CSV table of C-alpha atoms and ligand atoms in Angstrom, one decimal:
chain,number,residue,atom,x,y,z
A,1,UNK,CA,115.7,77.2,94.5
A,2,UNK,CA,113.9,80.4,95.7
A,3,UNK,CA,112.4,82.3,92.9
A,4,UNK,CA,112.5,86.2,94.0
A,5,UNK,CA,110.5,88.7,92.5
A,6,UNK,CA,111.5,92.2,91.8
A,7,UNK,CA,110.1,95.6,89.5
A,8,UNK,CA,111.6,95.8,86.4
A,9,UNK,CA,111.7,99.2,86.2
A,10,UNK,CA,111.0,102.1,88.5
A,11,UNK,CA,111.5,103.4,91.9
A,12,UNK,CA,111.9,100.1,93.6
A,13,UNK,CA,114.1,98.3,91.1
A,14,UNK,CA,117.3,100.1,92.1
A,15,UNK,CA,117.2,99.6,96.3
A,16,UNK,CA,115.9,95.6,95.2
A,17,UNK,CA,118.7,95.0,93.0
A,18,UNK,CA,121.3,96.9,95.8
A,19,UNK,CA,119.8,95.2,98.4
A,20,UNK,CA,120.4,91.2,96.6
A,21,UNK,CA,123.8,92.3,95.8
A,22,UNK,CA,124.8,93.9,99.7
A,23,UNK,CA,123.3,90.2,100.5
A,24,UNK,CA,126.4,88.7,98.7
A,25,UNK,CA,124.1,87.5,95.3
A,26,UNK,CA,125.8,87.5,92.6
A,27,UNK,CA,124.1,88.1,89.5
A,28,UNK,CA,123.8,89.5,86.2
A,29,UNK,CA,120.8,91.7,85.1
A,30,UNK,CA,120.7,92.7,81.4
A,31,UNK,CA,118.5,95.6,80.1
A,32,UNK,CA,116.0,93.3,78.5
A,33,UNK,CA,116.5,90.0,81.3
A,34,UNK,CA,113.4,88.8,82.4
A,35,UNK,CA,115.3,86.6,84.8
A,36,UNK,CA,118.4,85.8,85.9
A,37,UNK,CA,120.0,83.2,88.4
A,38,UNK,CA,122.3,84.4,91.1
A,39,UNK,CA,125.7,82.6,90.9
A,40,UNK,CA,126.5,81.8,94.2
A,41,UNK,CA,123.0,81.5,96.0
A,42,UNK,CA,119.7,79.4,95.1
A,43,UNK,CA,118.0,82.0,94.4
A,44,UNK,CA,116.0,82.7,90.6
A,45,UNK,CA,115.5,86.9,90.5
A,46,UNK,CA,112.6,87.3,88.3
A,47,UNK,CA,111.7,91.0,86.4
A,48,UNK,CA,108.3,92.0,86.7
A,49,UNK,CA,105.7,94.7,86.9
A,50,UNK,CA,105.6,95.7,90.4
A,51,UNK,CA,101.4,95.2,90.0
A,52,UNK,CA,101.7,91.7,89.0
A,53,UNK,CA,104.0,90.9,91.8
A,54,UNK,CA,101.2,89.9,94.5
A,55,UNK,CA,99.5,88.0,92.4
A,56,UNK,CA,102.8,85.7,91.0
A,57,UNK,CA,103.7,85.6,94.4
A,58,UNK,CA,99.9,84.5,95.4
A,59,UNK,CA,100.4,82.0,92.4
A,60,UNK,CA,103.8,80.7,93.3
A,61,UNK,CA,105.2,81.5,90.1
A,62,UNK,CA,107.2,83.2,92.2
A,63,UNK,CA,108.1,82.3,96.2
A,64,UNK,CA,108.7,86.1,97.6
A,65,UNK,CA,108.5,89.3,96.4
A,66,UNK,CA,109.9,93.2,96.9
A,67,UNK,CA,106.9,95.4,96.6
A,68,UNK,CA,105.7,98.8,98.1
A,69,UNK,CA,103.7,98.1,101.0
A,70,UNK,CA,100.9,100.5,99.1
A,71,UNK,CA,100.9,97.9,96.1
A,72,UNK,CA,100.9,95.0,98.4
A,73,UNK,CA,97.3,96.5,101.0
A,74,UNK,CA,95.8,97.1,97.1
A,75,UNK,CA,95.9,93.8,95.7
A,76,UNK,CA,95.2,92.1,98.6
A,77,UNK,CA,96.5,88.6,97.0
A,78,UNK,CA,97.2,85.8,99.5
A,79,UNK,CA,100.8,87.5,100.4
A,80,UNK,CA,102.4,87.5,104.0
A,81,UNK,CA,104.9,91.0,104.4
A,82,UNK,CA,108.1,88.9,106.0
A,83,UNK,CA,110.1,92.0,106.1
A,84,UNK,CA,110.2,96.2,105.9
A,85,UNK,CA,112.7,97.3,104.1
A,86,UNK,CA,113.6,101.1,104.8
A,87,UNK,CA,113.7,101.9,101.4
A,88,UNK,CA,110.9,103.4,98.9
A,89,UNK,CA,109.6,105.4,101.8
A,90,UNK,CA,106.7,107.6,100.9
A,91,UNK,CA,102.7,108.4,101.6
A,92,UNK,CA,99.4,107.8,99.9
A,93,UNK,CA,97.5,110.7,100.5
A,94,UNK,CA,94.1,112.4,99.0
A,95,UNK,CA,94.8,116.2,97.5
A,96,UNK,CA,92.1,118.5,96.8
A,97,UNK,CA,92.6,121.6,94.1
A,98,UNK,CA,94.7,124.3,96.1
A,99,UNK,CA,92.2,127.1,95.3
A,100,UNK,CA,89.4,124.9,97.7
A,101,UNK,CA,88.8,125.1,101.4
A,102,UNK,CA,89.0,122.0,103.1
A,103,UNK,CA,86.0,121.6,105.8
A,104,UNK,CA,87.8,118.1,107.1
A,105,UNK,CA,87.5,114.6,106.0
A,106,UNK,CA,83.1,114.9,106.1
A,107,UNK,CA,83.7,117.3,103.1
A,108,UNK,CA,85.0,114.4,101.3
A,109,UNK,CA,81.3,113.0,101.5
A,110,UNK,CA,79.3,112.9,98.0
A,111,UNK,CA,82.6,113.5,96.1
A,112,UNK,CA,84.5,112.1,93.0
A,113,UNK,CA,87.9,111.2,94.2
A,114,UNK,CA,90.4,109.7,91.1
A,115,UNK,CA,93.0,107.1,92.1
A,116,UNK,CA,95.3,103.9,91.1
A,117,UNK,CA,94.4,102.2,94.3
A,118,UNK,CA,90.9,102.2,94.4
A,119,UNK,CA,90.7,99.2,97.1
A,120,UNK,CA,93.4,101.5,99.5
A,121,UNK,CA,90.8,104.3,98.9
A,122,UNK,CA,87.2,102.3,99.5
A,123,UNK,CA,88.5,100.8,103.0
A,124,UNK,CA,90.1,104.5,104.3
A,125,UNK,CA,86.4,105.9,103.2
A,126,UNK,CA,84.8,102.7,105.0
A,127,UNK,CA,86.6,103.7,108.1
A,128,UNK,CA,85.4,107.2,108.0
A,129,UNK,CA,82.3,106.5,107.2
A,130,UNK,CA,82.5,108.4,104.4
A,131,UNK,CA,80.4,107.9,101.2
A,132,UNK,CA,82.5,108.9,98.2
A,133,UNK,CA,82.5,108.0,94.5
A,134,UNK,CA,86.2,106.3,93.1
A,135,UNK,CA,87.0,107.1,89.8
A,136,UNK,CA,89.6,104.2,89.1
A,137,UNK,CA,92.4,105.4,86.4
A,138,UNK,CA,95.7,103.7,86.0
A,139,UNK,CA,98.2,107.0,86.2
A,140,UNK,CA,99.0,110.7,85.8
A,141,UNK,CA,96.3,110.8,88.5
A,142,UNK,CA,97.1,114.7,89.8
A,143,UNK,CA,95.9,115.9,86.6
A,144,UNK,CA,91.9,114.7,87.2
A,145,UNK,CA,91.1,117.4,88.9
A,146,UNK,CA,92.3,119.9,86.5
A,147,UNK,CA,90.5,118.6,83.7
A,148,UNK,CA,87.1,118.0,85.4
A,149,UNK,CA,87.3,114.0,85.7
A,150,UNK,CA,87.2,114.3,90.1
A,151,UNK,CA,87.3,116.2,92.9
A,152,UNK,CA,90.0,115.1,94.6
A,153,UNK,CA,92.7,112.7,94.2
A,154,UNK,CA,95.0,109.8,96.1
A,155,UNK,CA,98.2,109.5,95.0
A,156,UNK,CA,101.9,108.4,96.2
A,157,UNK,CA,103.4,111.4,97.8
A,158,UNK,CA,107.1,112.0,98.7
A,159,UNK,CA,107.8,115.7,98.7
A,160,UNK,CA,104.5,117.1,97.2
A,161,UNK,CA,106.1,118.6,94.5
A,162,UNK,CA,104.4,116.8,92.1
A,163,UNK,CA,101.2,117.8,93.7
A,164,UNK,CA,102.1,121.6,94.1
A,165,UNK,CA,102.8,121.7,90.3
A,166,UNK,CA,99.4,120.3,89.3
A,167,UNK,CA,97.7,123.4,91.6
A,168,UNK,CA,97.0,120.4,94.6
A,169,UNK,CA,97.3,120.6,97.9
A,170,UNK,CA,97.5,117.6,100.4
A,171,UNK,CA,94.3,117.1,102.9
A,172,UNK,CA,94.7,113.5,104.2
A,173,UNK,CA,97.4,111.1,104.8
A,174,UNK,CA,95.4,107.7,104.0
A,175,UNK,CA,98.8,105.0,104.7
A,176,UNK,CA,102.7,105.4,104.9
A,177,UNK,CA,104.5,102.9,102.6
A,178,UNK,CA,107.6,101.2,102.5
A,179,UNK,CA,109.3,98.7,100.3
A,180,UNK,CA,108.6,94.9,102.0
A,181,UNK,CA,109.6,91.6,101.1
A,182,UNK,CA,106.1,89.3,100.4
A,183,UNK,CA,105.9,86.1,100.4
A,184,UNK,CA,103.2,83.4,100.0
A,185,UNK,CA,102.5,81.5,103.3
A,186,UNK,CA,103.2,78.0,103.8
A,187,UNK,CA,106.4,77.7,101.8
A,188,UNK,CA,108.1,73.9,101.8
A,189,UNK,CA,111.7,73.2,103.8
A,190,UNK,CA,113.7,74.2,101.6
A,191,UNK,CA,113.0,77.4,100.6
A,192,UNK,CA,112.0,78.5,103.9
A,193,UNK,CA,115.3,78.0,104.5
A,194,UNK,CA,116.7,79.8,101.1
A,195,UNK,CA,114.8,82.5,102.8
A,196,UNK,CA,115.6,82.3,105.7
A,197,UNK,CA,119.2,82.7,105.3
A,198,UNK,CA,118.6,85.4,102.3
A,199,UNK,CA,116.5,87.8,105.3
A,200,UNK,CA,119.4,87.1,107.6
A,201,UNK,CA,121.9,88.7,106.0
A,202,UNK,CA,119.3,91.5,104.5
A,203,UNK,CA,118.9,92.0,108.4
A,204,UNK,CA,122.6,92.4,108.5
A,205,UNK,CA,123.2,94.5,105.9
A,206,UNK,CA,120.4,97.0,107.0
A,207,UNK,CA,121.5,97.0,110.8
A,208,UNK,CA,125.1,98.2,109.1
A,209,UNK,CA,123.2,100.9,107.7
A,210,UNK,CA,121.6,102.1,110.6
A,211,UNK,CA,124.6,102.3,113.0
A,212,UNK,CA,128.5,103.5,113.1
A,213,UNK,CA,131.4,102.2,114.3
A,214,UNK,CA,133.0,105.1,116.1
A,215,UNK,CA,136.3,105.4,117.7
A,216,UNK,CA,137.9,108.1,119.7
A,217,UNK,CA,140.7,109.2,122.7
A,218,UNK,CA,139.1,109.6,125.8
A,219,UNK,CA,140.4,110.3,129.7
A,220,UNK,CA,140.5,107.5,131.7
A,221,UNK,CA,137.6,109.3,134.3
A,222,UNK,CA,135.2,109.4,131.5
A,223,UNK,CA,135.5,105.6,130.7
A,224,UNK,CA,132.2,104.9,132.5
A,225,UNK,CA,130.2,107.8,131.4
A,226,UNK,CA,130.9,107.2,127.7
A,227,UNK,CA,130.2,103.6,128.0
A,228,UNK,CA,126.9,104.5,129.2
A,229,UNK,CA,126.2,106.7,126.6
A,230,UNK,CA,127.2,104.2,123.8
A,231,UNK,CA,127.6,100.5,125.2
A,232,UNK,CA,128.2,99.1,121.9
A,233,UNK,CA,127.0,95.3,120.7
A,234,UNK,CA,128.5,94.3,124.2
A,235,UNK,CA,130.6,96.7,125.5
A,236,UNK,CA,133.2,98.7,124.1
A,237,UNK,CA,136.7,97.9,122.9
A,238,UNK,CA,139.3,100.1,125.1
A,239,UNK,CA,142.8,100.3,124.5
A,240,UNK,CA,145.4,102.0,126.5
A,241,UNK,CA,147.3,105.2,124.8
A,242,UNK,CA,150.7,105.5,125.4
A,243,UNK,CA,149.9,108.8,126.9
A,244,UNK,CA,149.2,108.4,130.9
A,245,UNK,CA,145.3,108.7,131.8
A,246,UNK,CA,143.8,108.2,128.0
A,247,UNK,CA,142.7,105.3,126.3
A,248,UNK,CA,141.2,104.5,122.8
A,249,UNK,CA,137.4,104.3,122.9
A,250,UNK,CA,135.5,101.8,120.3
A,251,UNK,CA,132.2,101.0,120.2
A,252,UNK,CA,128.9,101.2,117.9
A,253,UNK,CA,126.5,104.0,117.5
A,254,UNK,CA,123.0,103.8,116.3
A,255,UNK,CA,122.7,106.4,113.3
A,256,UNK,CA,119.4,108.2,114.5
A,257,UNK,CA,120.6,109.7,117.8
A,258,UNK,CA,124.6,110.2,116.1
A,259,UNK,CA,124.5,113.8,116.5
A,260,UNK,CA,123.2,113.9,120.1
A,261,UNK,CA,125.4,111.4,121.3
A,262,UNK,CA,128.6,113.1,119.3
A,263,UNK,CA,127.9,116.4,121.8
A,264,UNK,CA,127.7,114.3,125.1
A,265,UNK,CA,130.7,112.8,124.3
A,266,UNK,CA,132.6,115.7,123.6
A,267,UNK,CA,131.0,117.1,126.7
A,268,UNK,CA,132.7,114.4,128.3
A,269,UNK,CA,136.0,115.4,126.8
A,270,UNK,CA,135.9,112.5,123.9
A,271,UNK,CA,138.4,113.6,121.3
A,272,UNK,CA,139.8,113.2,118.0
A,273,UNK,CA,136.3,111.1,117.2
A,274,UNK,CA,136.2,109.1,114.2
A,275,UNK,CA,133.1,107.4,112.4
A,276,UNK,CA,133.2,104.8,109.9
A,277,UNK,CA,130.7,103.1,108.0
A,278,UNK,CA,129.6,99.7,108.5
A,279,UNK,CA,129.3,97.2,105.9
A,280,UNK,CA,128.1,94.4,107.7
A,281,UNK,CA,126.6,94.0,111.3
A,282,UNK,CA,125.7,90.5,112.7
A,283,UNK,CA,124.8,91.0,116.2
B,1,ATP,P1,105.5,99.5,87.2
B,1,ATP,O1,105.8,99.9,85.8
B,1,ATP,O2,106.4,98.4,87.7
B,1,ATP,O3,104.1,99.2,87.4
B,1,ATP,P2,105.0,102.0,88.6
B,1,ATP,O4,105.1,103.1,87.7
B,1,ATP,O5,103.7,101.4,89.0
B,1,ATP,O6,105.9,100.8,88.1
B,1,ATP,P3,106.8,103.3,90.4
B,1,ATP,O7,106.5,104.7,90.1
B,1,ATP,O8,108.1,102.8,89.9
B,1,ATP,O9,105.7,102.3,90.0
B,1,ATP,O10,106.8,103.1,92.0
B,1,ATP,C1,106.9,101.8,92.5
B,1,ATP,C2,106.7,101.9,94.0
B,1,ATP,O11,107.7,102.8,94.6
B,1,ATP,C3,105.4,102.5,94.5
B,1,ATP,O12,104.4,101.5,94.5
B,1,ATP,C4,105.7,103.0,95.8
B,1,ATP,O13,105.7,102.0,96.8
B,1,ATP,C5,107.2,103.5,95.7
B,1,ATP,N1,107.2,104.9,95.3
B,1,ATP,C6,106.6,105.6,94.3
B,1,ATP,N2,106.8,106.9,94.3
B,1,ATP,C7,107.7,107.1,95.2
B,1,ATP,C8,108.4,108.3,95.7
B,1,ATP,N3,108.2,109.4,95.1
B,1,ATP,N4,109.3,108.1,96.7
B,1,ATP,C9,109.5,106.9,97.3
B,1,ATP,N5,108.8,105.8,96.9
B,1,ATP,C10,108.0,105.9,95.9
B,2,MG,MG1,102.9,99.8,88.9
């Protein structure tokens, strides 16, 4: 049995609980569960604070866990990241009031500077060799500024809207963060291989996000040029049309460059082009 631990509530708890169940787990997850086990899978899914996750995990109460990659540099518990997991995507970044000039990360120097991740904060300071007091508070960080408790502040940043509201304006970007699967290092056989199969199809299910299966007509002449542009897993599928010089085109396209590659193929004379999502991709 593999005891997985995920946030109870918040940002992450959604894409962790989508991400078990596009893995084939099988679970119920009641309001007030504190944990549940998956029908179909050895796997125990415990609820917690996302905070207390390094540590459990460091204590083996629980064998992995789905934290942001800000939460996991922070605690710096005995955790191993054993995989990224595109979701949760965001920045921790210092703001300064909007009204203030900023004269570059030196003018950070001899400042009070209010955050929840006062470990992140000391080692980007460290680095700089910047000397700067941290004033450790435990949320609604943007407002310390406006009510005279710091100078600055380093917070989780998405869009900044949260900071343009609270009259801030964002000077440095200290990490990028992303959800991650931890785990503790050393784990016996048998859930090393729990895992094991559990980040195989996670792999699977997030390659399937990341690509298209595409189909389309194309001449016969531009056979070789379209395979070149998209070759597929191996190669792509073709399949005569009953019309004389066409064929059917089918193949896989990596969702990142999709537009690009759309206008080379048509420049090619693809037609009648059809993408379809992917649910699964095992390569
Ligand atoms: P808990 O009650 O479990 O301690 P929390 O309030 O500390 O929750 P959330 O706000 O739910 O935490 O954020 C959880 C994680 O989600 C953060 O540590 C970060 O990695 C990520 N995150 C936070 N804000 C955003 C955002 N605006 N966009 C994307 N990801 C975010
Ligand atoms: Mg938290």
């Amino acid at each position: 049995m593999l005891r997985i631990a995920i946030q109870k509530s918040g940002r992450l708890q959604e894409g962790s609980l989508e991400l078990l169940k596009e893995s084939g787990l099988s679970f119920s997850n009641g309001k007030d569960q504190l944990k549940t086990q998956a029908r179909n899978f050895p796997v125990e899914i415990l609820f917690l604070r996302d905070d207390d996750i390094p540590q459990y995990v460091e204590d083996r109460v629980a064998d992995v866990g789905i934290v942001g990659e800000n939460i996991y540099v922070e605690k710096q518990k005995n955790n191993e990241i054993v995989k990224r997991l595109d979701f949760a995507k965001c920045r921790l970044s210092i703001a300064i009031p909007r009204a203030e000039t900023y004269g570059g990360i030196k003018s950070l120097d001899g400042k009070n500077i209010a955050t929840t991740y006062p470990n992140i904060v000391k080692g980007f300071l460290k680095r700089h060799g910047i000397s700067a007091g941290i004033h450790e508070i435990s949320g609604s960080v943007e407002i310390a500024p406006g009510i005279g408790l710091a100078d600055a502040i380093c917070d989780i940043v998405s869009t900044g809207s949260t900071l343009l509201s609270n009259g801030l304006k964002e000077v440095e970007v200290v990490m990028q963060s992303e959800a991650v699967i931890i785990a503790t290092p050393g784990l016996d056989g048998e859930k090393a291989d729990i895992l094991d199969k559990l980040l195989f199809r996670i792999e699977a299910v997030k390659k399937a996000k990341n690509n298209k299966y595409i189909l389309m007509n194309c001449p016969n002449d531009s056979i070789k040029l379209i395979t070149d542009v998209i070759p597929g897993m191996k190669s792509p599928t073709i399949i005569p049309l009953a019309r004389q010089g066409w064929s059917s085109l089918h193949s896989v396209v990596d969702e990142n460059d999709f537009w690009e590659k759309i206008d080379l193929l048509r420049s090619f004379g693809a037609e009648g082009i059809l993408v379809i999502p992917i649910e699964k991709m095992i390569v």
